[in-house]
Amino acid sequence: EDQVTQSPEALRLQEGESSSLNCSYTVSGLRGLFWYRQDPGKGPEFLFTLYSAGEEKEKERLKATLTKKESFLHITAPKPEDSATYLCAGRRSNFGNEKLTFGTGTRLTIIP
Amino acid sequence: DAGVTQSPTHLIKTRGQHVTLRCSPISGHKSVSWYQQVLGQGPQFIFQYYEKEERGRGNFPDRFSARQFPNYSSELNVNALLLGDSALYLCASSLDGPGNEQFFGPGTRLTVL
């Protein structure tokens, strides 16, 4: 059974204090590792897709990386507006059943 | 361009009732997926439809059903509601079946009393 585990469950950082969020996965025939940001009471907002080990993608203060077993979301010099829950998800197939298997998320709080 | 839209925003029902949730995908997107998100958990996959055909089904009871219309909008139906069905129901659309990102709507918050 596909499984995605995120750590830590919650993280509190001072503004400007860089850190990393971890996502380990067991998804047979992985065809994409996704990162989303979710604000309370809202739908997930797409951030990145990574397809192969060694791939990296960046957006503003966020950088996502992928290995064969895990993915990291690096946050550099975060600001209070980066506070949210960050979800990662693995997709097994490109076509047919495209379900995303999500982790439980990391709740990030940036303190001014 | 408008994103994924869902209606209603909030809904309160009692046990045993039936509910219909609606989703309109991003213009040009042909695939719609439904997820259930219980508070404090990640979204759980319910259904995926592509070109009006069911492409995948998650581990949910037969009380849950869905369909996709010719204009690619979709409905999720839940019969005989239970307290445990209280959750945020999310709809996601993608451009084509294979290899494209899923974009989520704002969700419908269902409360079962």
JSON list of C-alpha atoms in Angstrom, two decimals:
[
{"chain": "A", "resi": 1, "resn": "GLU", "atom": "CA", "xyz": [0.00, 0.00, 0.00]},
{"chain": "A", "resi": 2, "resn": "ASP", "atom": "CA", "xyz": [1.24, 3.46, -0.91]},
{"chain": "A", "resi": 3, "resn": "GLN", "atom": "CA", "xyz": [2.39, 5.50, 2.06]},
{"chain": "A", "resi": 4, "resn": "VAL", "atom": "CA", "xyz": [3.62, 9.09, 2.53]},
{"chain": "A", "resi": 5, "resn": "THR", "atom": "CA", "xyz": [4.99, 10.29, 5.88]},
{"chain": "A", "resi": 6, "resn": "GLN", "atom": "CA", "xyz": [5.79, 13.89, 6.72]},
{"chain": "A", "resi": 7, "resn": "SER", "atom": "CA", "xyz": [7.91, 15.26, 9.54]},
{"chain": "A", "resi": 8, "resn": "PRO", "atom": "CA", "xyz": [7.84, 17.17, 11.72]},
{"chain": "A", "resi": 9, "resn": "GLU", "atom": "CA", "xyz": [4.10, 17.45, 12.38]},
{"chain": "A", "resi": 10, "resn": "ALA", "atom": "CA", "xyz": [4.55, 21.07, 13.45]},
{"chain": "A", "resi": 11, "resn": "LEU", "atom": "CA", "xyz": [7.41, 23.54, 13.23]},
{"chain": "A", "resi": 12, "resn": "ARG", "atom": "CA", "xyz": [7.76, 27.00, 14.73]},
{"chain": "A", "resi": 13, "resn": "LEU", "atom": "CA", "xyz": [10.49, 29.27, 13.35]},
{"chain": "A", "resi": 14, "resn": "GLN", "atom": "CA", "xyz": [11.55, 32.82, 13.91]},
{"chain": "A", "resi": 15, "resn": "GLU", "atom": "CA", "xyz": [11.27, 35.09, 10.90]},
{"chain": "A", "resi": 16, "resn": "GLY", "atom": "CA", "xyz": [14.43, 34.62, 8.83]},
{"chain": "A", "resi": 17, "resn": "GLU", "atom": "CA", "xyz": [15.29, 31.24, 10.37]},
{"chain": "A", "resi": 18, "resn": "SER", "atom": "CA", "xyz": [15.77, 28.72, 7.55]},
{"chain": "A", "resi": 19, "resn": "SER", "atom": "CA", "xyz": [14.75, 25.06, 7.88]},
{"chain": "A", "resi": 20, "resn": "SER", "atom": "CA", "xyz": [13.61, 21.96, 5.96]},
{"chain": "A", "resi": 21, "resn": "LEU", "atom": "CA", "xyz": [10.48, 19.84, 5.92]},
{"chain": "A", "resi": 22, "resn": "ASN", "atom": "CA", "xyz": [10.73, 16.12, 5.19]},
{"chain": "A", "resi": 23, "resn": "CYS", "atom": "CA", "xyz": [8.50, 13.83, 3.14]},
{"chain": "A", "resi": 24, "resn": "SER", "atom": "CA", "xyz": [9.36, 10.13, 2.93]},
{"chain": "A", "resi": 25, "resn": "TYR", "atom": "CA", "xyz": [7.37, 7.96, 0.53]},
{"chain": "A", "resi": 26, "resn": "THR", "atom": "CA", "xyz": [6.68, 4.39, -0.39]},
{"chain": "A", "resi": 27, "resn": "VAL", "atom": "CA", "xyz": [4.75, 4.66, -3.65]},
{"chain": "A", "resi": 28, "resn": "SER", "atom": "CA", "xyz": [5.11, 1.84, -6.14]},
{"chain": "A", "resi": 29, "resn": "GLY", "atom": "CA", "xyz": [6.23, 3.17, -9.52]},
{"chain": "A", "resi": 30, "resn": "LEU", "atom": "CA", "xyz": [6.20, 6.80, -8.42]},
{"chain": "A", "resi": 31, "resn": "ARG", "atom": "CA", "xyz": [5.11, 9.12, -11.22]},
{"chain": "A", "resi": 32, "resn": "GLY", "atom": "CA", "xyz": [5.39, 12.47, -9.52]},
{"chain": "A", "resi": 33, "resn": "LEU", "atom": "CA", "xyz": [5.95, 13.85, -6.02]},
{"chain": "A", "resi": 34, "resn": "PHE", "atom": "CA", "xyz": [3.83, 16.93, -5.32]},
{"chain": "A", "resi": 35, "resn": "TRP", "atom": "CA", "xyz": [4.04, 19.73, -2.78]},
{"chain": "A", "resi": 36, "resn": "TYR", "atom": "CA", "xyz": [1.03, 21.83, -1.83]},
{"chain": "A", "resi": 37, "resn": "ARG", "atom": "CA", "xyz": [0.46, 24.67, 0.61]},
{"chain": "A", "resi": 38, "resn": "GLN", "atom": "CA", "xyz": [-2.84, 24.78, 2.52]},
{"chain": "A", "resi": 39, "resn": "ASP", "atom": "CA", "xyz": [-4.17, 27.70, 4.53]},
{"chain": "A", "resi": 40, "resn": "PRO", "atom": "CA", "xyz": [-6.81, 26.98, 7.23]},
{"chain": "A", "resi": 41, "resn": "GLY", "atom": "CA", "xyz": [-10.24, 26.18, 5.79]},
{"chain": "A", "resi": 42, "resn": "LYS", "atom": "CA", "xyz": [-9.04, 26.44, 2.19]},
{"chain": "A", "resi": 43, "resn": "GLY", "atom": "CA", "xyz": [-8.10, 24.03, -0.58]},
{"chain": "A", "resi": 44, "resn": "PRO", "atom": "CA", "xyz": [-4.48, 23.04, -1.20]},
{"chain": "A", "resi": 45, "resn": "GLU", "atom": "CA", "xyz": [-2.49, 25.40, -3.45]},
{"chain": "A", "resi": 46, "resn": "PHE", "atom": "CA", "xyz": [-0.10, 23.72, -5.90]},
{"chain": "A", "resi": 47, "resn": "LEU", "atom": "CA", "xyz": [3.61, 24.49, -5.39]},
{"chain": "A", "resi": 48, "resn": "PHE", "atom": "CA", "xyz": [5.85, 21.93, -7.15]},
{"chain": "A", "resi": 49, "resn": "THR", "atom": "CA", "xyz": [6.00, 18.62, -8.99]},
{"chain": "A", "resi": 50, "resn": "LEU", "atom": "CA", "xyz": [9.19, 16.54, -8.97]},
{"chain": "A", "resi": 51, "resn": "TYR", "atom": "CA", "xyz": [9.58, 13.52, -11.23]},
{"chain": "A", "resi": 52, "resn": "SER", "atom": "CA", "xyz": [13.06, 12.07, -10.84]},
{"chain": "A", "resi": 53, "resn": "ALA", "atom": "CA", "xyz": [15.73, 11.70, -8.17]},
{"chain": "A", "resi": 54, "resn": "GLY", "atom": "CA", "xyz": [18.09, 14.66, -8.16]},
{"chain": "A", "resi": 55, "resn": "GLU", "atom": "CA", "xyz": [15.50, 17.08, -9.49]},
{"chain": "A", "resi": 56, "resn": "GLU", "atom": "CA", "xyz": [15.16, 20.45, -7.78]},
{"chain": "A", "resi": 57, "resn": "LYS", "atom": "CA", "xyz": [12.61, 23.26, -8.19]},
{"chain": "A", "resi": 58, "resn": "GLU", "atom": "CA", "xyz": [12.49, 26.72, -6.65]},
{"chain": "A", "resi": 59, "resn": "LYS", "atom": "CA", "xyz": [9.86, 29.35, -6.06]},
{"chain": "A", "resi": 60, "resn": "GLU", "atom": "CA", "xyz": [10.65, 32.47, -4.07]},
{"chain": "A", "resi": 61, "resn": "ARG", "atom": "CA", "xyz": [11.86, 31.29, -0.62]},
{"chain": "A", "resi": 62, "resn": "LEU", "atom": "CA", "xyz": [10.98, 27.62, -1.27]},
{"chain": "A", "resi": 63, "resn": "LYS", "atom": "CA", "xyz": [13.08, 24.89, -2.85]},
{"chain": "A", "resi": 64, "resn": "ALA", "atom": "CA", "xyz": [11.95, 21.29, -3.28]},
{"chain": "A", "resi": 65, "resn": "THR", "atom": "CA", "xyz": [14.32, 18.38, -3.83]},
{"chain": "A", "resi": 66, "resn": "LEU", "atom": "CA", "xyz": [13.78, 14.67, -4.49]},
{"chain": "A", "resi": 67, "resn": "THR", "atom": "CA", "xyz": [15.73, 11.49, -3.77]},
{"chain": "A", "resi": 68, "resn": "LYS", "atom": "CA", "xyz": [14.68, 7.89, -4.36]},
{"chain": "A", "resi": 69, "resn": "LYS", "atom": "CA", "xyz": [13.11, 7.66, -0.91]},
{"chain": "A", "resi": 70, "resn": "GLU", "atom": "CA", "xyz": [12.24, 11.18, 0.22]},
{"chain": "A", "resi": 71, "resn": "SER", "atom": "CA", "xyz": [11.67, 14.77, -0.67]},
{"chain": "A", "resi": 72, "resn": "PHE", "atom": "CA", "xyz": [12.62, 17.92, 1.17]},
{"chain": "A", "resi": 73, "resn": "LEU", "atom": "CA", "xyz": [11.03, 21.36, 1.13]},
{"chain": "A", "resi": 74, "resn": "HIS", "atom": "CA", "xyz": [13.67, 23.91, 2.10]},
{"chain": "A", "resi": 75, "resn": "ILE", "atom": "CA", "xyz": [12.48, 27.28, 3.35]},
{"chain": "A", "resi": 76, "resn": "THR", "atom": "CA", "xyz": [15.05, 30.08, 3.25]},
{"chain": "A", "resi": 77, "resn": "ALA", "atom": "CA", "xyz": [14.63, 33.21, 5.38]},
{"chain": "A", "resi": 78, "resn": "PRO", "atom": "CA", "xyz": [10.89, 32.63, 5.89]},
{"chain": "A", "resi": 79, "resn": "LYS", "atom": "CA", "xyz": [8.38, 35.42, 6.48]},
{"chain": "A", "resi": 80, "resn": "PRO", "atom": "CA", "xyz": [5.16, 35.30, 8.55]},
{"chain": "A", "resi": 81, "resn": "GLU", "atom": "CA", "xyz": [3.11, 34.94, 5.36]},
{"chain": "A", "resi": 82, "resn": "ASP", "atom": "CA", "xyz": [4.80, 31.56, 4.79]},
{"chain": "A", "resi": 83, "resn": "SER", "atom": "CA", "xyz": [2.85, 30.21, 7.77]},
{"chain": "A", "resi": 84, "resn": "ALA", "atom": "CA", "xyz": [0.61, 27.37, 6.50]},
{"chain": "A", "resi": 85, "resn": "THR", "atom": "CA", "xyz": [0.34, 23.60, 6.39]},
{"chain": "A", "resi": 86, "resn": "TYR", "atom": "CA", "xyz": [2.58, 22.05, 3.74]},
{"chain": "A", "resi": 87, "resn": "LEU", "atom": "CA", "xyz": [1.38, 18.80, 2.21]},
{"chain": "A", "resi": 88, "resn": "CYS", "atom": "CA", "xyz": [3.28, 16.37, 0.05]},
{"chain": "A", "resi": 89, "resn": "ALA", "atom": "CA", "xyz": [1.70, 13.69, -2.10]},
{"chain": "A", "resi": 90, "resn": "GLY", "atom": "CA", "xyz": [2.86, 10.85, -4.33]},
{"chain": "A", "resi": 91, "resn": "ARG", "atom": "CA", "xyz": [1.19, 9.76, -7.55]},
{"chain": "A", "resi": 92, "resn": "ARG", "atom": "CA", "xyz": [1.51, 6.18, -8.76]},
{"chain": "A", "resi": 93, "resn": "SER", "atom": "CA", "xyz": [0.43, 6.39, -12.37]},
{"chain": "A", "resi": 94, "resn": "ASN", "atom": "CA", "xyz": [0.50, 8.93, -15.17]},
{"chain": "A", "resi": 95, "resn": "PHE", "atom": "CA", "xyz": [-2.69, 7.61, -16.69]},
{"chain": "A", "resi": 96, "resn": "GLY", "atom": "CA", "xyz": [-5.56, 5.54, -15.46]},
{"chain": "A", "resi": 97, "resn": "ASN", "atom": "CA", "xyz": [-5.87, 5.89, -11.72]},
{"chain": "A", "resi": 98, "resn": "GLU", "atom": "CA", "xyz": [-4.11, 9.15, -10.92]},
{"chain": "A", "resi": 99, "resn": "LYS", "atom": "CA", "xyz": [-4.88, 9.31, -7.27]},
{"chain": "A", "resi": 100, "resn": "LEU", "atom": "CA", "xyz": [-2.61, 11.32, -5.03]},
{"chain": "A", "resi": 101, "resn": "THR", "atom": "CA", "xyz": [-1.58, 9.73, -1.73]},
{"chain": "A", "resi": 102, "resn": "PHE", "atom": "CA", "xyz": [-1.07, 12.54, 0.78]},
{"chain": "A", "resi": 103, "resn": "GLY", "atom": "CA", "xyz": [0.89, 12.80, 3.98]},
{"chain": "A", "resi": 104, "resn": "THR", "atom": "CA", "xyz": [-0.68, 14.40, 7.04]},
{"chain": "A", "resi": 105, "resn": "GLY", "atom": "CA", "xyz": [1.23, 17.65, 6.51]},
{"chain": "A", "resi": 106, "resn": "THR", "atom": "CA", "xyz": [3.64, 19.87, 8.41]},
{"chain": "A", "resi": 107, "resn": "ARG", "atom": "CA", "xyz": [2.06, 22.86, 10.13]},
{"chain": "A", "resi": 108, "resn": "LEU", "atom": "CA", "xyz": [4.56, 25.70, 9.81]},
{"chain": "A", "resi": 109, "resn": "THR", "atom": "CA", "xyz": [4.37, 28.84, 11.96]},
{"chain": "A", "resi": 110, "resn": "ILE", "atom": "CA", "xyz": [6.71, 31.78, 11.34]},
{"chain": "A", "resi": 111, "resn": "ILE", "atom": "CA", "xyz": [6.98, 34.12, 14.31]},
{"chain": "A", "resi": 112, "resn": "PRO", "atom": "CA", "xyz": [7.69, 37.82, 13.54]},
{"chain": "B", "resi": 1, "resn": "ASP", "atom": "CA", "xyz": [-9.11, 32.55, -15.60]},
{"chain": "B", "resi": 2, "resn": "ALA", "atom": "CA", "xyz": [-11.38, 31.16, -12.91]},
{"chain": "B", "resi": 3, "resn": "GLY", "atom": "CA", "xyz": [-10.03, 28.33, -10.85]},
{"chain": "B", "resi": 4, "resn": "VAL", "atom": "CA", "xyz": [-11.88, 25.26, -9.68]},
{"chain": "B", "resi": 5, "resn": "THR", "atom": "CA", "xyz": [-15.21, 26.21, -8.14]},
{"chain": "B", "resi": 6, "resn": "GLN", "atom": "CA", "xyz": [-17.24, 24.19, -5.65]},
{"chain": "B", "resi": 7, "resn": "SER", "atom": "CA", "xyz": [-20.71, 24.58, -4.20]},
{"chain": "B", "resi": 8, "resn": "PRO", "atom": "CA", "xyz": [-22.01, 24.91, -1.64]},
{"chain": "B", "resi": 9, "resn": "THR", "atom": "CA", "xyz": [-19.31, 26.38, 0.59]},
{"chain": "B", "resi": 10, "resn": "HIS", "atom": "CA", "xyz": [-20.78, 25.01, 3.78]},
{"chain": "B", "resi": 11, "resn": "LEU", "atom": "CA", "xyz": [-23.48, 22.45, 4.46]},
{"chain": "B", "resi": 12, "resn": "ILE", "atom": "CA", "xyz": [-25.11, 21.09, 7.60]},
{"chain": "B", "resi": 13, "resn": "LYS", "atom": "CA", "xyz": [-27.02, 17.81, 7.46]},
{"chain": "B", "resi": 14, "resn": "THR", "atom": "CA", "xyz": [-28.34, 15.27, 9.93]},
{"chain": "B", "resi": 15, "resn": "ARG", "atom": "CA", "xyz": [-27.54, 11.58, 10.11]},
{"chain": "B", "resi": 16, "resn": "GLY", "atom": "CA", "xyz": [-29.27, 9.48, 7.47]},
{"chain": "B", "resi": 17, "resn": "GLN", "atom": "CA", "xyz": [-29.76, 12.32, 5.02]},
{"chain": "B", "resi": 18, "resn": "HIS", "atom": "CA", "xyz": [-28.35, 12.55, 1.51]},
{"chain": "B", "resi": 19, "resn": "VAL", "atom": "CA", "xyz": [-26.04, 15.26, 0.14]},
{"chain": "B", "resi": 20, "resn": "THR", "atom": "CA", "xyz": [-24.89, 16.39, -3.33]},
{"chain": "B", "resi": 21, "resn": "LEU", "atom": "CA", "xyz": [-21.72, 18.41, -3.76]},
{"chain": "B", "resi": 22, "resn": "ARG", "atom": "CA", "xyz": [-20.84, 20.14, -7.03]},
{"chain": "B", "resi": 23, "resn": "CYS", "atom": "CA", "xyz": [-17.59, 21.01, -8.78]},
{"chain": "B", "resi": 24, "resn": "SER", "atom": "CA", "xyz": [-16.71, 22.97, -11.91]},
{"chain": "B", "resi": 25, "resn": "PRO", "atom": "CA", "xyz": [-13.18, 22.36, -13.21]},
{"chain": "B", "resi": 26, "resn": "ILE", "atom": "CA", "xyz": [-10.82, 24.91, -14.71]},
{"chain": "B", "resi": 27, "resn": "SER", "atom": "CA", "xyz": [-11.83, 25.67, -18.29]},
{"chain": "B", "resi": 28, "resn": "GLY", "atom": "CA", "xyz": [-10.29, 23.10, -20.63]},
{"chain": "B", "resi": 29, "resn": "HIS", "atom": "CA", "xyz": [-9.60, 20.56, -17.89]},
{"chain": "B", "resi": 30, "resn": "LYS", "atom": "CA", "xyz": [-11.14, 17.16, -18.54]},
{"chain": "B", "resi": 31, "resn": "SER", "atom": "CA", "xyz": [-10.21, 15.27, -15.39]},
{"chain": "B", "resi": 32, "resn": "VAL", "atom": "CA", "xyz": [-11.86, 15.73, -11.97]},
{"chain": "B", "resi": 33, "resn": "SER", "atom": "CA", "xyz": [-10.90, 14.05, -8.71]},
{"chain": "B", "resi": 34, "resn": "TRP", "atom": "CA", "xyz": [-12.64, 14.10, -5.33]},
{"chain": "B", "resi": 35, "resn": "TYR", "atom": "CA", "xyz": [-10.92, 13.97, -1.93]},
{"chain": "B", "resi": 36, "resn": "GLN", "atom": "CA", "xyz": [-12.11, 13.91, 1.66]},
{"chain": "B", "resi": 37, "resn": "GLN", "atom": "CA", "xyz": [-10.08, 15.78, 4.26]},
{"chain": "B", "resi": 38, "resn": "VAL", "atom": "CA", "xyz": [-10.81, 15.20, 7.92]},
{"chain": "B", "resi": 39, "resn": "LEU", "atom": "CA", "xyz": [-9.51, 17.88, 10.30]},
{"chain": "B", "resi": 40, "resn": "GLY", "atom": "CA", "xyz": [-5.81, 17.45, 10.97]},
{"chain": "B", "resi": 41, "resn": "GLN", "atom": "CA", "xyz": [-5.30, 14.85, 8.23]},
{"chain": "B", "resi": 42, "resn": "GLY", "atom": "CA", "xyz": [-4.21, 14.92, 4.60]},
{"chain": "B", "resi": 43, "resn": "PRO", "atom": "CA", "xyz": [-6.80, 14.58, 1.82]},
{"chain": "B", "resi": 44, "resn": "GLN", "atom": "CA", "xyz": [-7.98, 11.02, 1.09]},
{"chain": "B", "resi": 45, "resn": "PHE", "atom": "CA", "xyz": [-8.77, 10.02, -2.50]},
{"chain": "B", "resi": 46, "resn": "ILE", "atom": "CA", "xyz": [-12.42, 9.16, -3.24]},
{"chain": "B", "resi": 47, "resn": "PHE", "atom": "CA", "xyz": [-12.90, 9.17, -7.04]},
{"chain": "B", "resi": 48, "resn": "GLN", "atom": "CA", "xyz": [-11.29, 10.24, -10.27]},
{"chain": "B", "resi": 49, "resn": "TYR", "atom": "CA", "xyz": [-13.15, 10.89, -13.52]},
{"chain": "B", "resi": 50, "resn": "TYR", "atom": "CA", "xyz": [-11.63, 11.51, -16.93]},
{"chain": "B", "resi": 51, "resn": "GLU", "atom": "CA", "xyz": [-13.71, 12.25, -20.01]},
{"chain": "B", "resi": 52, "resn": "LYS", "atom": "CA", "xyz": [-16.85, 11.28, -18.06]},
{"chain": "B", "resi": 53, "resn": "GLU", "atom": "CA", "xyz": [-15.59, 7.82, -17.17]},
{"chain": "B", "resi": 54, "resn": "GLU", "atom": "CA", "xyz": [-14.56, 6.64, -13.71]},
{"chain": "B", "resi": 55, "resn": "ARG", "atom": "CA", "xyz": [-10.80, 6.09, -13.70]},
{"chain": "B", "resi": 56, "resn": "GLY", "atom": "CA", "xyz": [-10.22, 5.35, -10.05]},
{"chain": "B", "resi": 57, "resn": "ARG", "atom": "CA", "xyz": [-11.97, 4.73, -6.78]},
{"chain": "B", "resi": 58, "resn": "GLY", "atom": "CA", "xyz": [-10.59, 4.99, -3.27]},
{"chain": "B", "resi": 59, "resn": "ASN", "atom": "CA", "xyz": [-11.43, 2.92, -0.22]},
{"chain": "B", "resi": 60, "resn": "PHE", "atom": "CA", "xyz": [-14.84, 4.43, 0.50]},
{"chain": "B", "resi": 61, "resn": "PRO", "atom": "CA", "xyz": [-18.20, 2.65, 0.97]},
{"chain": "B", "resi": 62, "resn": "ASP", "atom": "CA", "xyz": [-20.86, 2.40, -1.73]},
{"chain": "B", "resi": 63, "resn": "ARG", "atom": "CA", "xyz": [-22.74, 5.24, -0.04]},
{"chain": "B", "resi": 64, "resn": "PHE", "atom": "CA", "xyz": [-20.34, 7.48, -1.96]},
{"chain": "B", "resi": 65, "resn": "SER", "atom": "CA", "xyz": [-20.94, 7.92, -5.69]},
{"chain": "B", "resi": 66, "resn": "ALA", "atom": "CA", "xyz": [-20.02, 10.47, -8.32]},
{"chain": "B", "resi": 67, "resn": "ARG", "atom": "CA", "xyz": [-20.49, 11.36, -11.94]},
{"chain": "B", "resi": 68, "resn": "GLN", "atom": "CA", "xyz": [-19.06, 13.71, -14.53]},
{"chain": "B", "resi": 69, "resn": "PHE", "atom": "CA", "xyz": [-21.19, 15.61, -17.02]},
{"chain": "B", "resi": 70, "resn": "PRO", "atom": "CA", "xyz": [-20.54, 16.41, -20.73]},
{"chain": "B", "resi": 71, "resn": "ASN", "atom": "CA", "xyz": [-19.27, 19.89, -19.73]},
{"chain": "B", "resi": 72, "resn": "TYR", "atom": "CA", "xyz": [-16.76, 18.14, -17.37]},
{"chain": "B", "resi": 73, "resn": "SER", "atom": "CA", "xyz": [-18.39, 19.42, -14.19]},
{"chain": "B", "resi": 74, "resn": "SER", "atom": "CA", "xyz": [-18.94, 16.78, -11.53]},
{"chain": "B", "resi": 75, "resn": "GLU", "atom": "CA", "xyz": [-21.16, 15.81, -8.63]},
{"chain": "B", "resi": 76, "resn": "LEU", "atom": "CA", "xyz": [-20.31, 13.83, -5.51]},
{"chain": "B", "resi": 77, "resn": "ASN", "atom": "CA", "xyz": [-23.24, 12.14, -3.79]},
{"chain": "B", "resi": 78, "resn": "VAL", "atom": "CA", "xyz": [-23.23, 10.70, -0.30]},
{"chain": "B", "resi": 79, "resn": "ASN", "atom": "CA", "xyz": [-26.20, 8.68, 0.98]},
{"chain": "B", "resi": 80, "resn": "ALA", "atom": "CA", "xyz": [-27.18, 7.73, 4.52]},
{"chain": "B", "resi": 81, "resn": "LEU", "atom": "CA", "xyz": [-24.86, 10.26, 6.10]},
{"chain": "B", "resi": 82, "resn": "LEU", "atom": "CA", "xyz": [-22.89, 9.29, 9.20]},
{"chain": "B", "resi": 83, "resn": "LEU", "atom": "CA", "xyz": [-21.26, 11.54, 11.78]},
{"chain": "B", "resi": 84, "resn": "GLY", "atom": "CA", "xyz": [-17.89, 10.41, 10.45]},
{"chain": "B", "resi": 85, "resn": "ASP", "atom": "CA", "xyz": [-18.65, 11.89, 7.04]},
{"chain": "B", "resi": 86, "resn": "SER", "atom": "CA", "xyz": [-18.10, 15.37, 8.50]},
{"chain": "B", "resi": 87, "resn": "ALA", "atom": "CA", "xyz": [-15.11, 16.72, 6.60]},
{"chain": "B", "resi": 88, "resn": "LEU", "atom": "CA", "xyz": [-13.85, 19.14, 3.96]},
{"chain": "B", "resi": 89, "resn": "TYR", "atom": "CA", "xyz": [-14.62, 17.72, 0.53]},
{"chain": "B", "resi": 90, "resn": "LEU", "atom": "CA", "xyz": [-12.17, 18.83, -2.11]},
{"chain": "B", "resi": 91, "resn": "CYS", "atom": "CA", "xyz": [-12.42, 18.72, -5.87]},
{"chain": "B", "resi": 92, "resn": "ALA", "atom": "CA", "xyz": [-9.33, 18.87, -8.07]},
{"chain": "B", "resi": 93, "resn": "SER", "atom": "CA", "xyz": [-9.06, 19.24, -11.84]},
{"chain": "B", "resi": 94, "resn": "SER", "atom": "CA", "xyz": [-6.24, 18.57, -14.26]},
{"chain": "B", "resi": 95, "resn": "LEU", "atom": "CA", "xyz": [-5.69, 19.34, -17.92]},
{"chain": "B", "resi": 96, "resn": "ASP", "atom": "CA", "xyz": [-5.54, 15.79, -19.26]},
{"chain": "B", "resi": 97, "resn": "GLY", "atom": "CA", "xyz": [-5.41, 12.31, -17.76]},
{"chain": "B", "resi": 98, "resn": "PRO", "atom": "CA", "xyz": [-1.69, 11.60, -17.88]},
{"chain": "B", "resi": 99, "resn": "GLY", "atom": "CA", "xyz": [1.09, 13.52, -16.18]},
{"chain": "B", "resi": 100, "resn": "ASN", "atom": "CA", "xyz": [-0.52, 16.81, -15.21]},
{"chain": "B", "resi": 101, "resn": "GLU", "atom": "CA", "xyz": [-0.81, 18.64, -11.92]},
{"chain": "B", "resi": 102, "resn": "GLN", "atom": "CA", "xyz": [-4.08, 18.62, -10.01]},
{"chain": "B", "resi": 103, "resn": "PHE", "atom": "CA", "xyz": [-5.44, 22.02, -8.97]},
{"chain": "B", "resi": 104, "resn": "PHE", "atom": "CA", "xyz": [-7.80, 22.12, -6.03]},
{"chain": "B", "resi": 105, "resn": "GLY", "atom": "CA", "xyz": [-10.94, 24.09, -5.36]},
{"chain": "B", "resi": 106, "resn": "PRO", "atom": "CA", "xyz": [-11.77, 25.76, -2.04]},
{"chain": "B", "resi": 107, "resn": "GLY", "atom": "CA", "xyz": [-13.75, 22.77, -0.81]},
{"chain": "B", "resi": 108, "resn": "THR", "atom": "CA", "xyz": [-17.17, 22.18, 0.72]},
{"chain": "B", "resi": 109, "resn": "ARG", "atom": "CA", "xyz": [-17.29, 21.94, 4.50]},
{"chain": "B", "resi": 110, "resn": "LEU", "atom": "CA", "xyz": [-19.87, 19.27, 5.42]},
{"chain": "B", "resi": 111, "resn": "THR", "atom": "CA", "xyz": [-21.06, 18.95, 9.00]},
{"chain": "B", "resi": 112, "resn": "VAL", "atom": "CA", "xyz": [-23.24, 15.97, 9.94]},
{"chain": "B", "resi": 113, "resn": "LEU", "atom": "CA", "xyz": [-25.17, 16.30, 13.20]}
]
